């Protein structure tokens, strides 16, 4: 396995095409807006080296028997699924942000079992190829970006009916040695600090959408791939060299609009090619795993926010007020409910025909549906407890300025147990997590990541066994 430092060097050695705020970057490494994102992924490497976390952070490859980072593992049991959620909670606690590496892990597990199913039915050669790809990622300890979300254009039209056929990623040329693809994937979390990108279709597809039923993996510095980094609220504070004003200056997540402009994919890296009937299954499996993931990562981030809120209350001298205590209880209740869902859908997992384990789909969707709501309520309560200073406090530069600093020290003093600087740090962290750059990961991603709320409601309605429940009521009432 790589160390954190080796991970950074390995990304620095790649020649990706990254644009950020109008400029092409040599590398994401060291860039003030992107480095926090690398630090978050780096934590997945550092913790795997730490004896305290080894058990959760590593696994034994069922393909090679070698010790691997759990982020490259294919789940061999319900315990593996549980350990995954626990690992994600710890990483959320350590980074208070999206640490990005789960998307690839979830995509690898989804493609693995689906490639197996396609081969069984269609006599294709995807499973062998995919196993080779997995072994490559495990042995080199790579970070893989899972790329699912297409721009989707006019939502009322299927891919081949779009005015611009590239609004869903598709095959534009078939050659004897591979295919050429064109399109884009939006909201690509962490792609600029990933080694490989594993592409999947984004929706169920019909017969006419054969060219869109494509799954493959290529290195992120493959010719034709361009990443355009997305803006985040308050992102330019990272350019101001003020750790205090950023709130969480160590860690973050970053997303990119990722263009595939006639990218060549060799046969060995193609894992679905035209099998439209399996696109929906692949989407469902990936979404299921990622909906489980949120019962871990968002809970860990929530732990930090609850802790920051309790500190804010103490720094205000308000920690003994009964309504403050009750709000912290409510935040904890909501947060642990999410964790309960993440653990439950793991415990009730099942073995797929490929041998690896998948989560309980209904419970994973309930998990994610709660995630679309509870972090918003936890964030609301955090802002309630923190008070207005979270958004009206002067800058660190004003605190350091002899003309203004003493006034800030004098008039923003509260509990004598906290220095003004520490007090402001706490407020800024809450600001960062509930409305600043990290709110992308904690809130908007909770809403839309792994599918928007309606996507989960559709799955819940499909999995809810309503007919069975009606039969139960009828049986009790002797209704025929
Ligand atoms: Fe991992 Fe959570 Fe980020 Fe998804 S949102 S990549 S599960 S940390
Ligand atoms: Fe996500």
CSV table of C-alpha atoms and ligand atoms in Angstrom, one decimal:
chain,number,residue,atom,x,y,z
A,1,UNK,CA,0.0,0.0,0.0
A,2,UNK,CA,1.1,3.6,-0.6
A,3,UNK,CA,1.9,6.0,2.1
A,4,UNK,CA,0.1,9.4,2.1
A,5,UNK,CA,3.2,11.1,0.8
A,6,UNK,CA,3.6,8.5,-2.0
A,7,UNK,CA,0.0,9.1,-2.9
A,8,UNK,CA,0.6,12.8,-3.3
A,9,UNK,CA,3.7,12.2,-5.4
A,10,UNK,CA,1.9,9.7,-7.6
A,11,UNK,CA,-0.8,12.3,-8.4
A,12,UNK,CA,1.9,14.9,-9.0
A,13,UNK,CA,3.4,12.6,-11.6
A,14,UNK,CA,0.3,12.4,-13.7
A,15,UNK,CA,-0.3,14.8,-16.5
A,16,UNK,CA,-4.0,15.6,-16.1
A,17,UNK,CA,-5.8,18.5,-17.9
A,18,UNK,CA,-7.2,20.5,-15.1
A,19,UNK,CA,-8.8,24.0,-15.4
A,20,UNK,CA,-9.5,26.1,-12.3
A,21,UNK,CA,-10.9,29.6,-12.5
A,22,UNK,CA,-9.8,30.2,-16.1
A,23,UNK,CA,-6.3,28.8,-15.8
A,24,UNK,CA,-4.9,25.4,-16.8
A,25,UNK,CA,-3.0,23.9,-13.9
A,26,UNK,CA,0.2,21.8,-14.0
A,27,UNK,CA,-1.2,19.7,-11.2
A,28,UNK,CA,-3.7,19.8,-8.4
A,29,UNK,CA,-1.0,19.1,-5.9
A,30,UNK,CA,-0.1,22.3,-4.0
A,31,UNK,CA,-2.9,24.4,-5.5
A,32,UNK,CA,-4.5,26.3,-2.6
A,33,UNK,CA,-8.1,25.5,-3.6
A,34,UNK,CA,-7.4,21.9,-4.5
A,35,UNK,CA,-4.8,20.8,-1.9
A,36,UNK,CA,-7.4,20.3,0.9
A,37,UNK,CA,-9.1,17.9,-1.3
A,38,UNK,CA,-5.9,15.9,-1.8
A,39,UNK,CA,-5.4,16.0,2.0
A,40,UNK,CA,-8.8,14.3,2.5
A,41,UNK,CA,-7.9,11.5,0.1
A,42,UNK,CA,-4.4,11.3,1.6
A,43,UNK,CA,-6.1,10.5,5.0
A,44,UNK,CA,-7.4,7.2,3.4
A,45,UNK,CA,-3.7,6.3,2.9
A,46,UNK,CA,-2.3,7.6,6.2
A,47,UNK,CA,-4.9,5.8,8.3
A,48,UNK,CA,-4.2,2.5,6.6
A,49,UNK,CA,-0.6,2.8,7.8
A,50,UNK,CA,-1.7,3.5,11.4
A,51,UNK,CA,-1.8,0.4,13.6
A,52,UNK,CA,-4.8,1.8,15.4
A,53,UNK,CA,-7.0,1.8,12.3
A,54,UNK,CA,-5.4,-1.1,10.4
A,55,UNK,CA,-8.3,-3.5,11.0
A,56,UNK,CA,-10.9,-1.1,9.5
A,57,UNK,CA,-8.7,0.5,6.9
A,58,UNK,CA,-7.3,-2.7,5.3
A,59,UNK,CA,-8.7,-6.0,4.0
A,60,UNK,CA,-7.3,-9.1,2.4
A,61,UNK,CA,-7.9,-9.3,-1.4
A,62,UNK,CA,-10.0,-12.3,-2.3
A,63,UNK,CA,-8.3,-12.2,-5.7
A,64,UNK,CA,-4.6,-12.2,-4.6
A,65,UNK,CA,-4.6,-12.8,-0.8
A,66,UNK,CA,-2.6,-9.7,-0.4
A,67,UNK,CA,-3.3,-6.9,2.2
A,68,UNK,CA,-5.0,-4.0,0.5
A,69,UNK,CA,-6.6,-0.7,1.4
A,70,UNK,CA,-10.3,-1.3,2.1
A,71,UNK,CA,-11.1,1.4,-0.5
A,72,UNK,CA,-10.1,-1.2,-3.2
A,73,UNK,CA,-11.8,-4.1,-1.5
A,74,UNK,CA,-14.7,-6.2,-3.0
A,75,UNK,CA,-17.0,-7.0,-0.1
A,76,UNK,CA,-16.7,-10.6,1.0
A,77,UNK,CA,-19.3,-10.6,3.8
A,78,UNK,CA,-21.8,-8.5,5.7
A,79,UNK,CA,-19.0,-7.8,8.1
A,80,UNK,CA,-17.0,-6.2,5.2
A,81,UNK,CA,-20.0,-4.0,4.5
A,82,UNK,CA,-20.3,-3.0,8.2
A,83,UNK,CA,-16.5,-2.3,8.3
A,84,UNK,CA,-16.8,-0.1,5.3
A,85,UNK,CA,-19.4,2.1,7.0
A,86,UNK,CA,-17.4,2.3,10.2
A,87,UNK,CA,-14.3,3.2,8.2
A,88,UNK,CA,-16.2,6.0,6.5
A,89,UNK,CA,-17.5,7.4,9.8
A,90,UNK,CA,-13.9,7.6,11.1
A,91,UNK,CA,-12.7,9.4,7.9
A,92,UNK,CA,-15.6,11.8,8.2
A,93,UNK,CA,-14.6,12.6,11.8
A,94,UNK,CA,-10.9,13.1,10.7
A,95,UNK,CA,-11.6,15.3,7.7
A,96,UNK,CA,-15.1,16.9,8.3
A,97,UNK,CA,-15.4,16.7,4.5
A,98,UNK,CA,-15.9,14.4,1.6
A,99,UNK,CA,-12.8,12.1,1.3
A,100,UNK,CA,-13.9,11.1,-2.2
A,101,UNK,CA,-12.4,7.6,-2.4
A,102,UNK,CA,-15.7,5.8,-1.7
A,103,UNK,CA,-17.2,6.5,-5.2
A,104,UNK,CA,-14.6,4.3,-6.8
A,105,UNK,CA,-14.9,1.6,-4.2
A,106,UNK,CA,-18.7,1.6,-4.7
A,107,UNK,CA,-18.3,1.6,-8.5
A,108,UNK,CA,-15.8,-1.3,-8.4
A,109,UNK,CA,-18.2,-3.4,-6.4
A,110,UNK,CA,-21.1,-2.6,-8.6
A,111,UNK,CA,-19.3,-3.2,-11.9
A,112,UNK,CA,-17.7,-6.4,-10.6
A,113,UNK,CA,-21.0,-8.2,-9.9
A,114,UNK,CA,-22.7,-6.7,-13.0
A,115,UNK,CA,-19.8,-7.8,-15.3
A,116,UNK,CA,-20.2,-11.3,-13.9
A,117,UNK,CA,-23.9,-11.3,-14.6
A,118,UNK,CA,-23.5,-9.9,-18.2
A,119,UNK,CA,-20.9,-12.6,-19.0
A,120,UNK,CA,-23.2,-15.4,-17.7
A,121,UNK,CA,-26.0,-14.2,-19.9
A,122,UNK,CA,-24.2,-12.9,-23.0
A,123,UNK,CA,-21.0,-15.0,-23.1
A,124,UNK,CA,-18.9,-11.8,-23.0
A,125,UNK,CA,-15.4,-11.4,-21.5
A,126,UNK,CA,-16.0,-8.5,-19.1
A,127,UNK,CA,-15.5,-10.3,-15.8
A,128,UNK,CA,-12.0,-11.4,-16.5
A,129,UNK,CA,-11.0,-8.0,-17.7
A,130,UNK,CA,-12.6,-6.3,-14.7
A,131,UNK,CA,-10.8,-8.6,-12.2
A,132,UNK,CA,-7.5,-7.6,-13.8
A,133,UNK,CA,-8.4,-4.0,-13.4
A,134,UNK,CA,-9.3,-4.5,-9.8
A,135,UNK,CA,-6.0,-6.3,-9.1
A,136,UNK,CA,-4.2,-3.5,-10.8
A,137,UNK,CA,-6.0,-1.0,-8.5
A,138,UNK,CA,-5.4,-3.1,-5.4
A,139,UNK,CA,-1.7,-3.8,-6.0
A,140,UNK,CA,-0.9,-0.1,-6.9
A,141,UNK,CA,-3.3,1.1,-4.2
A,142,UNK,CA,-5.0,3.5,-6.6
A,143,UNK,CA,-7.8,6.0,-6.0
A,144,UNK,CA,-10.5,5.4,-8.5
A,145,UNK,CA,-13.1,8.0,-9.4
A,146,UNK,CA,-16.5,6.5,-10.1
A,147,UNK,CA,-18.2,8.4,-12.9
A,148,UNK,CA,-21.9,8.0,-13.4
A,149,UNK,CA,-23.7,11.3,-13.7
A,150,UNK,CA,-24.2,12.5,-17.3
A,151,UNK,CA,-25.4,16.1,-18.0
A,152,UNK,CA,-28.7,14.5,-19.2
A,153,UNK,CA,-29.9,17.5,-21.3
A,154,UNK,CA,-33.7,17.6,-21.7
A,155,UNK,CA,-34.8,15.2,-19.0
A,156,UNK,CA,-37.9,14.3,-20.9
A,157,UNK,CA,-35.9,12.7,-23.7
A,158,UNK,CA,-33.9,9.5,-23.8
A,159,UNK,CA,-30.2,9.7,-24.7
A,160,UNK,CA,-30.5,9.0,-28.4
A,161,UNK,CA,-33.3,11.6,-28.8
A,162,UNK,CA,-31.3,14.5,-27.3
A,163,UNK,CA,-30.7,17.4,-29.6
A,164,UNK,CA,-27.0,17.0,-28.9
A,165,UNK,CA,-26.3,13.2,-28.7
A,166,UNK,CA,-23.3,13.8,-26.6
A,167,UNK,CA,-25.4,15.0,-23.6
A,168,UNK,CA,-25.0,11.4,-22.4
A,169,UNK,CA,-21.6,9.8,-22.8
A,170,UNK,CA,-21.5,7.4,-25.7
A,171,UNK,CA,-19.4,5.4,-28.1
A,172,UNK,CA,-18.7,7.4,-31.3
A,173,UNK,CA,-16.4,4.9,-33.0
A,174,UNK,CA,-15.9,1.1,-32.7
A,175,UNK,CA,-12.5,-0.2,-33.6
A,176,UNK,CA,-10.9,-3.7,-33.5
A,177,UNK,CA,-8.7,-2.7,-30.6
A,178,UNK,CA,-11.3,-0.7,-28.6
A,179,UNK,CA,-13.8,2.2,-28.7
A,180,UNK,CA,-13.7,6.0,-28.9
A,181,UNK,CA,-16.1,7.7,-26.4
A,182,UNK,CA,-17.4,11.3,-26.2
A,183,UNK,CA,-19.5,13.0,-23.6
A,184,UNK,CA,-19.2,14.5,-20.1
A,185,UNK,CA,-19.7,13.5,-16.5
A,186,UNK,CA,-20.8,16.2,-14.2
A,187,UNK,CA,-20.2,16.7,-10.4
A,188,UNK,CA,-17.1,14.4,-10.5
A,189,UNK,CA,-16.0,14.4,-6.9
A,190,UNK,CA,-12.3,14.1,-6.5
A,191,UNK,CA,-11.5,13.3,-10.1
A,192,UNK,CA,-8.5,15.7,-10.2
A,193,UNK,CA,-6.9,13.7,-7.4
A,194,UNK,CA,-7.8,10.2,-8.6
A,195,UNK,CA,-5.6,7.9,-10.6
A,196,UNK,CA,-8.3,6.1,-12.6
A,197,UNK,CA,-11.8,7.0,-13.7
A,198,UNK,CA,-14.4,4.1,-13.9
A,199,UNK,CA,-17.2,5.2,-16.1
A,200,UNK,CA,-20.8,3.8,-15.9
A,201,UNK,CA,-24.1,4.6,-17.6
A,202,UNK,CA,-26.3,7.0,-15.6
A,203,UNK,CA,-29.8,5.5,-16.3
A,204,UNK,CA,-31.7,2.5,-17.5
A,205,UNK,CA,-31.4,2.3,-21.2
A,206,UNK,CA,-33.6,1.0,-24.1
A,207,UNK,CA,-32.6,-0.9,-27.2
A,208,UNK,CA,-32.1,2.3,-29.2
A,209,UNK,CA,-29.5,3.6,-26.7
A,210,UNK,CA,-26.9,0.9,-27.3
A,211,UNK,CA,-24.1,3.4,-27.8
A,212,UNK,CA,-24.7,4.7,-24.3
A,213,UNK,CA,-24.5,1.3,-22.6
A,214,UNK,CA,-20.8,1.6,-22.0
A,215,UNK,CA,-18.7,1.0,-18.9
A,216,UNK,CA,-14.9,1.3,-18.9
A,217,UNK,CA,-11.9,2.6,-16.9
A,218,UNK,CA,-9.0,4.7,-18.0
A,219,UNK,CA,-6.2,6.7,-16.2
A,220,UNK,CA,-7.3,10.2,-15.4
A,221,UNK,CA,-4.5,11.7,-17.6
A,222,UNK,CA,-5.7,9.9,-20.7
A,223,UNK,CA,-5.6,12.1,-23.8
A,224,UNK,CA,-9.0,13.8,-24.3
A,225,UNK,CA,-10.0,14.1,-20.7
A,226,UNK,CA,-10.4,17.6,-19.4
A,227,UNK,CA,-11.5,18.6,-15.9
A,228,UNK,CA,-13.1,21.9,-15.2
A,229,UNK,CA,-13.2,22.6,-11.4
A,230,UNK,CA,-16.5,23.7,-9.9
A,231,UNK,CA,-16.9,26.8,-7.7
A,232,UNK,CA,-17.7,26.3,-4.0
A,233,UNK,CA,-19.1,28.9,-1.7
A,234,UNK,CA,-16.3,31.0,-0.1
A,235,UNK,CA,-13.7,29.0,-2.1
A,236,UNK,CA,-11.5,32.0,-2.7
A,237,UNK,CA,-11.0,32.4,1.1
A,238,UNK,CA,-8.5,29.6,0.5
A,239,UNK,CA,-6.4,32.0,-1.5
A,240,UNK,CA,-6.2,34.5,1.3
A,241,UNK,CA,-3.8,32.5,3.5
A,242,UNK,CA,-6.0,32.8,6.5
A,243,UNK,CA,-6.7,29.4,8.1
A,244,UNK,CA,-9.0,30.9,10.6
A,245,UNK,CA,-11.3,32.5,8.0
A,246,UNK,CA,-11.6,29.3,5.9
A,247,UNK,CA,-12.9,27.3,8.9
A,248,UNK,CA,-11.5,24.0,7.8
A,249,UNK,CA,-8.3,24.8,6.0
A,250,UNK,CA,-6.9,21.3,6.1
A,251,UNK,CA,-9.5,19.3,4.3
A,252,UNK,CA,-12.2,19.6,1.7
A,253,UNK,CA,-13.7,18.0,-1.4
A,254,UNK,CA,-13.7,19.2,-4.9
A,255,UNK,CA,-15.9,18.5,-8.0
A,256,UNK,CA,-15.2,18.9,-11.7
A,257,UNK,CA,-17.2,19.0,-14.9
A,258,UNK,CA,-15.2,16.3,-16.7
A,259,UNK,CA,-15.1,16.2,-20.5
A,260,UNK,CA,-14.4,13.0,-22.5
A,261,UNK,CA,-13.5,14.4,-25.9
A,262,UNK,CA,-13.0,11.4,-28.2
A,263,UNK,CA,-11.2,9.3,-25.6
A,264,UNK,CA,-9.8,5.9,-26.8
A,265,UNK,CA,-10.6,3.0,-24.5
A,266,UNK,CA,-8.7,-0.3,-25.3
A,267,UNK,CA,-10.8,-3.5,-25.3
A,268,UNK,CA,-9.1,-4.8,-22.1
A,269,UNK,CA,-10.6,-1.8,-20.2
A,270,UNK,CA,-14.2,-2.2,-21.5
A,271,UNK,CA,-16.7,-3.8,-19.0
A,272,UNK,CA,-20.0,-3.2,-20.8
A,273,UNK,CA,-20.5,-2.4,-24.4
A,274,UNK,CA,-24.0,-2.3,-25.7
A,275,UNK,CA,-25.8,-4.5,-23.2
A,276,UNK,CA,-28.5,-2.0,-22.6
A,277,UNK,CA,-30.6,-4.4,-20.4
A,278,UNK,CA,-27.9,-4.3,-17.7
A,279,UNK,CA,-27.5,-0.5,-17.5
A,280,UNK,CA,-30.3,-0.2,-15.0
A,281,UNK,CA,-29.0,-3.0,-12.8
A,282,UNK,CA,-25.5,-1.4,-12.7
A,283,UNK,CA,-27.0,2.0,-11.8
A,284,UNK,CA,-29.1,0.4,-9.1
A,285,UNK,CA,-26.1,-1.4,-7.6
A,286,UNK,CA,-23.8,1.5,-7.6
A,287,UNK,CA,-26.5,3.8,-6.1
A,288,UNK,CA,-27.3,1.2,-3.5
A,289,UNK,CA,-23.7,1.0,-2.3
A,290,UNK,CA,-23.3,4.8,-2.3
A,291,UNK,CA,-26.5,5.3,-0.4
A,292,UNK,CA,-25.1,2.9,2.2
A,293,UNK,CA,-21.9,4.9,2.2
A,294,UNK,CA,-23.7,8.1,3.3
A,295,UNK,CA,-24.7,6.3,6.5
A,296,UNK,CA,-21.0,6.4,7.4
A,297,UNK,CA,-19.4,9.5,5.9
A,298,UNK,CA,-22.1,12.0,6.7
A,299,UNK,CA,-22.4,10.7,10.2
A,300,UNK,CA,-18.7,11.2,10.8
A,301,UNK,CA,-18.9,14.8,9.5
A,302,UNK,CA,-22.0,15.2,11.6
A,303,UNK,CA,-20.0,14.2,14.7
A,304,UNK,CA,-17.6,17.1,14.1
A,305,UNK,CA,-20.5,19.5,13.6
A,306,UNK,CA,-22.2,18.4,16.8
A,307,UNK,CA,-18.8,18.7,18.6
A,308,UNK,CA,-18.3,22.2,17.2
A,309,UNK,CA,-21.8,23.2,18.2
A,310,UNK,CA,-21.2,22.1,21.8
A,311,UNK,CA,-18.0,24.1,21.9
A,312,UNK,CA,-19.7,27.1,20.4
A,313,UNK,CA,-22.3,26.9,23.3
A,314,UNK,CA,-19.5,26.6,25.8
A,315,UNK,CA,-17.6,29.5,24.3
A,316,UNK,CA,-20.8,31.5,24.6
A,317,UNK,CA,-21.3,30.4,28.3
A,318,UNK,CA,-24.6,28.9,27.3
A,319,UNK,CA,-23.8,25.2,27.6
A,320,UNK,CA,-26.0,24.7,30.8
A,321,UNK,CA,-29.2,26.1,29.2
A,322,UNK,CA,-31.7,23.3,28.9
A,323,UNK,CA,-32.7,24.1,25.3
A,324,UNK,CA,-29.1,24.0,24.2
A,325,UNK,CA,-28.7,20.5,25.8
A,326,UNK,CA,-31.9,19.4,24.1
A,327,UNK,CA,-30.7,20.7,20.7
A,328,UNK,CA,-27.5,18.7,21.1
A,329,UNK,CA,-29.5,15.6,22.0
A,330,UNK,CA,-31.7,16.1,18.9
A,331,UNK,CA,-28.6,16.5,16.7
A,332,UNK,CA,-27.2,13.3,18.1
A,333,UNK,CA,-30.4,11.5,17.7
A,334,UNK,CA,-30.6,12.4,14.0
A,335,UNK,CA,-27.0,11.6,13.4
A,336,UNK,CA,-27.1,8.2,15.0
A,337,UNK,CA,-30.3,7.4,13.1
A,338,UNK,CA,-28.3,7.8,9.9
A,339,UNK,CA,-25.6,5.5,11.2
A,340,UNK,CA,-28.3,3.0,12.3
A,341,UNK,CA,-29.5,2.9,8.7
A,342,UNK,CA,-26.0,2.5,7.3
A,343,UNK,CA,-25.3,-0.4,9.6
A,344,UNK,CA,-28.7,-2.0,9.1
A,345,UNK,CA,-28.5,-2.1,5.3
A,346,UNK,CA,-25.0,-3.7,5.7
A,347,UNK,CA,-26.1,-6.3,8.3
A,348,UNK,CA,-29.0,-7.3,6.0
A,349,UNK,CA,-26.7,-7.6,2.9
A,350,UNK,CA,-26.7,-10.6,0.6
A,351,UNK,CA,-24.3,-12.5,-1.6
A,352,UNK,CA,-24.6,-11.8,-5.3
A,353,UNK,CA,-24.0,-14.5,-7.9
A,354,UNK,CA,-20.5,-13.1,-8.5
A,355,UNK,CA,-19.7,-14.0,-4.8
A,356,UNK,CA,-19.4,-10.5,-3.4
A,357,UNK,CA,-21.9,-8.9,-1.1
A,358,UNK,CA,-24.4,-6.3,-1.8
A,359,UNK,CA,-26.4,-4.2,0.7
A,360,UNK,CA,-30.1,-4.4,1.5
A,361,UNK,CA,-31.6,-2.1,-1.2
A,362,UNK,CA,-34.6,-1.0,0.7
A,363,UNK,CA,-32.7,-0.1,3.9
A,364,UNK,CA,-29.9,1.7,1.9
A,365,UNK,CA,-32.5,3.8,0.2
A,366,UNK,CA,-34.2,4.6,3.5
A,367,UNK,CA,-30.7,5.6,4.7
A,368,UNK,CA,-30.1,8.0,1.9
A,369,UNK,CA,-33.6,9.4,2.0
A,370,UNK,CA,-32.9,10.3,5.7
A,371,UNK,CA,-29.6,11.8,4.6
A,372,UNK,CA,-31.4,14.2,2.3
A,373,UNK,CA,-33.0,15.7,5.4
A,374,UNK,CA,-31.3,15.1,8.7
A,375,UNK,CA,-28.0,16.9,7.9
A,376,UNK,CA,-30.0,20.0,7.0
A,377,UNK,CA,-31.8,19.8,10.4
A,378,UNK,CA,-28.5,19.2,12.2
A,379,UNK,CA,-27.0,22.2,10.3
A,380,UNK,CA,-30.0,24.4,11.3
A,381,UNK,CA,-29.5,23.5,14.9
A,382,UNK,CA,-25.8,24.1,14.7
A,383,UNK,CA,-26.5,27.6,13.4
A,384,UNK,CA,-29.2,28.1,16.1
A,385,UNK,CA,-26.7,27.2,18.8
A,386,UNK,CA,-23.7,29.2,17.3
A,387,UNK,CA,-25.5,32.5,16.9
A,388,UNK,CA,-25.0,35.3,14.4
A,389,UNK,CA,-21.3,35.8,15.0
A,390,UNK,CA,-20.7,32.8,12.8
A,391,UNK,CA,-21.4,35.1,9.8
A,392,UNK,CA,-20.7,38.5,11.1
A,393,UNK,CA,-17.3,38.1,12.8
A,394,UNK,CA,-14.5,40.2,11.4
A,395,UNK,CA,-11.6,38.6,9.5
A,396,UNK,CA,-8.4,37.2,10.9
A,397,UNK,CA,-6.6,40.2,9.3
A,398,UNK,CA,-8.7,42.5,11.4
A,399,UNK,CA,-7.9,40.4,14.5
A,400,UNK,CA,-4.2,40.7,13.8
A,401,UNK,CA,-4.3,44.5,13.0
A,402,UNK,CA,-3.2,46.5,16.0
A,403,UNK,CA,-5.8,49.2,15.2
A,404,UNK,CA,-8.8,46.8,15.3
A,405,UNK,CA,-7.6,43.6,17.1
A,406,UNK,CA,-7.9,45.0,20.6
A,407,UNK,CA,-11.5,46.0,20.0
A,408,UNK,CA,-12.3,42.6,18.7
A,409,UNK,CA,-10.6,41.0,21.7
A,410,UNK,CA,-12.5,43.3,24.0
A,411,UNK,CA,-16.0,43.1,22.6
A,412,UNK,CA,-16.2,39.6,21.3
A,413,UNK,CA,-15.0,38.2,24.6
A,414,UNK,CA,-17.4,35.7,26.2
A,415,UNK,CA,-16.5,32.6,28.3
A,416,UNK,CA,-13.0,33.1,29.9
A,417,UNK,CA,-12.2,29.5,29.0
A,418,UNK,CA,-11.8,30.4,25.3
A,419,UNK,CA,-9.4,32.8,23.6
A,420,UNK,CA,-11.1,35.0,21.1
A,421,UNK,CA,-9.1,33.3,18.3
A,422,UNK,CA,-10.3,29.8,19.4
A,423,UNK,CA,-13.9,31.1,19.7
A,424,UNK,CA,-13.8,32.5,16.1
A,425,UNK,CA,-12.2,29.3,14.8
A,426,UNK,CA,-15.2,27.3,16.1
A,427,UNK,CA,-17.7,29.7,14.5
A,428,UNK,CA,-15.9,29.7,11.2
A,429,UNK,CA,-15.9,25.9,11.2
A,430,UNK,CA,-19.6,25.9,11.6
A,431,UNK,CA,-19.9,28.5,8.9
A,432,UNK,CA,-17.7,26.4,6.6
A,433,UNK,CA,-19.7,23.2,7.2
A,434,UNK,CA,-23.2,24.7,7.0
A,435,UNK,CA,-22.8,27.4,4.3
A,436,UNK,CA,-19.2,27.5,3.2
A,437,UNK,CA,-17.1,25.2,1.0
A,438,UNK,CA,-17.7,22.1,3.1
A,439,UNK,CA,-21.5,22.6,2.8
A,440,UNK,CA,-21.1,21.2,-0.7
A,441,UNK,CA,-20.1,17.9,0.9
A,442,UNK,CA,-22.3,18.0,4.0
A,443,UNK,CA,-25.5,19.4,2.6
A,444,UNK,CA,-25.9,19.6,-1.2
A,445,UNK,CA,-24.1,16.2,-1.6
A,446,UNK,CA,-26.4,14.8,1.0
A,447,UNK,CA,-29.3,16.0,-1.1
A,448,UNK,CA,-28.2,15.0,-4.6
A,449,UNK,CA,-25.2,12.7,-4.2
A,450,UNK,CA,-26.0,9.0,-4.9
A,451,UNK,CA,-29.2,10.2,-6.5
A,452,UNK,CA,-31.7,13.0,-5.6
A,453,UNK,CA,-34.5,12.3,-3.0
A,454,UNK,CA,-37.0,11.2,-5.6
A,455,UNK,CA,-34.7,8.5,-6.9
A,456,UNK,CA,-34.8,6.9,-3.4
A,457,UNK,CA,-38.6,7.3,-3.2
A,458,UNK,CA,-38.9,5.3,-6.4
A,459,UNK,CA,-36.8,2.5,-5.0
A,460,UNK,CA,-38.6,2.6,-1.7
A,461,UNK,CA,-42.0,2.3,-3.5
A,462,UNK,CA,-40.6,-0.6,-5.6
A,463,UNK,CA,-39.1,-2.4,-2.5
A,464,UNK,CA,-41.8,-1.6,0.0
A,465,UNK,CA,-43.9,-4.8,-0.6
A,466,UNK,CA,-47.2,-2.9,-0.4
A,467,UNK,CA,-49.2,-5.9,-1.7
A,468,UNK,CA,-47.7,-8.2,1.0
A,469,UNK,CA,-48.6,-5.6,3.6
A,470,UNK,CA,-52.2,-5.4,2.4
A,471,UNK,CA,-52.3,-9.2,2.6
A,472,UNK,CA,-51.2,-9.0,6.2
A,473,UNK,CA,-54.0,-6.6,7.1
A,474,UNK,CA,-56.5,-8.7,5.2
A,475,UNK,CA,-55.5,-11.9,6.9
A,476,UNK,CA,-55.9,-10.3,10.3
A,477,UNK,CA,-59.4,-9.0,9.4
A,478,UNK,CA,-60.6,-12.2,7.5
A,479,UNK,CA,-61.0,-10.2,4.3
A,480,UNK,CA,-60.8,-12.4,1.2
B,1,LIG,FE1,-17.3,9.1,0.3
B,1,LIG,FE2,-19.3,10.4,1.4
B,1,LIG,FE3,-17.7,11.6,-0.3
B,1,LIG,FE4,-19.4,9.8,-1.2
B,1,LIG,S1,-19.9,11.8,-0.2
B,1,LIG,S2,-17.3,10.0,-1.7
B,1,LIG,S3,-19.5,8.4,0.5
B,1,LIG,S4,-17.1,10.8,1.7
B,2,LIG,FE1,-20.9,11.4,-2.9
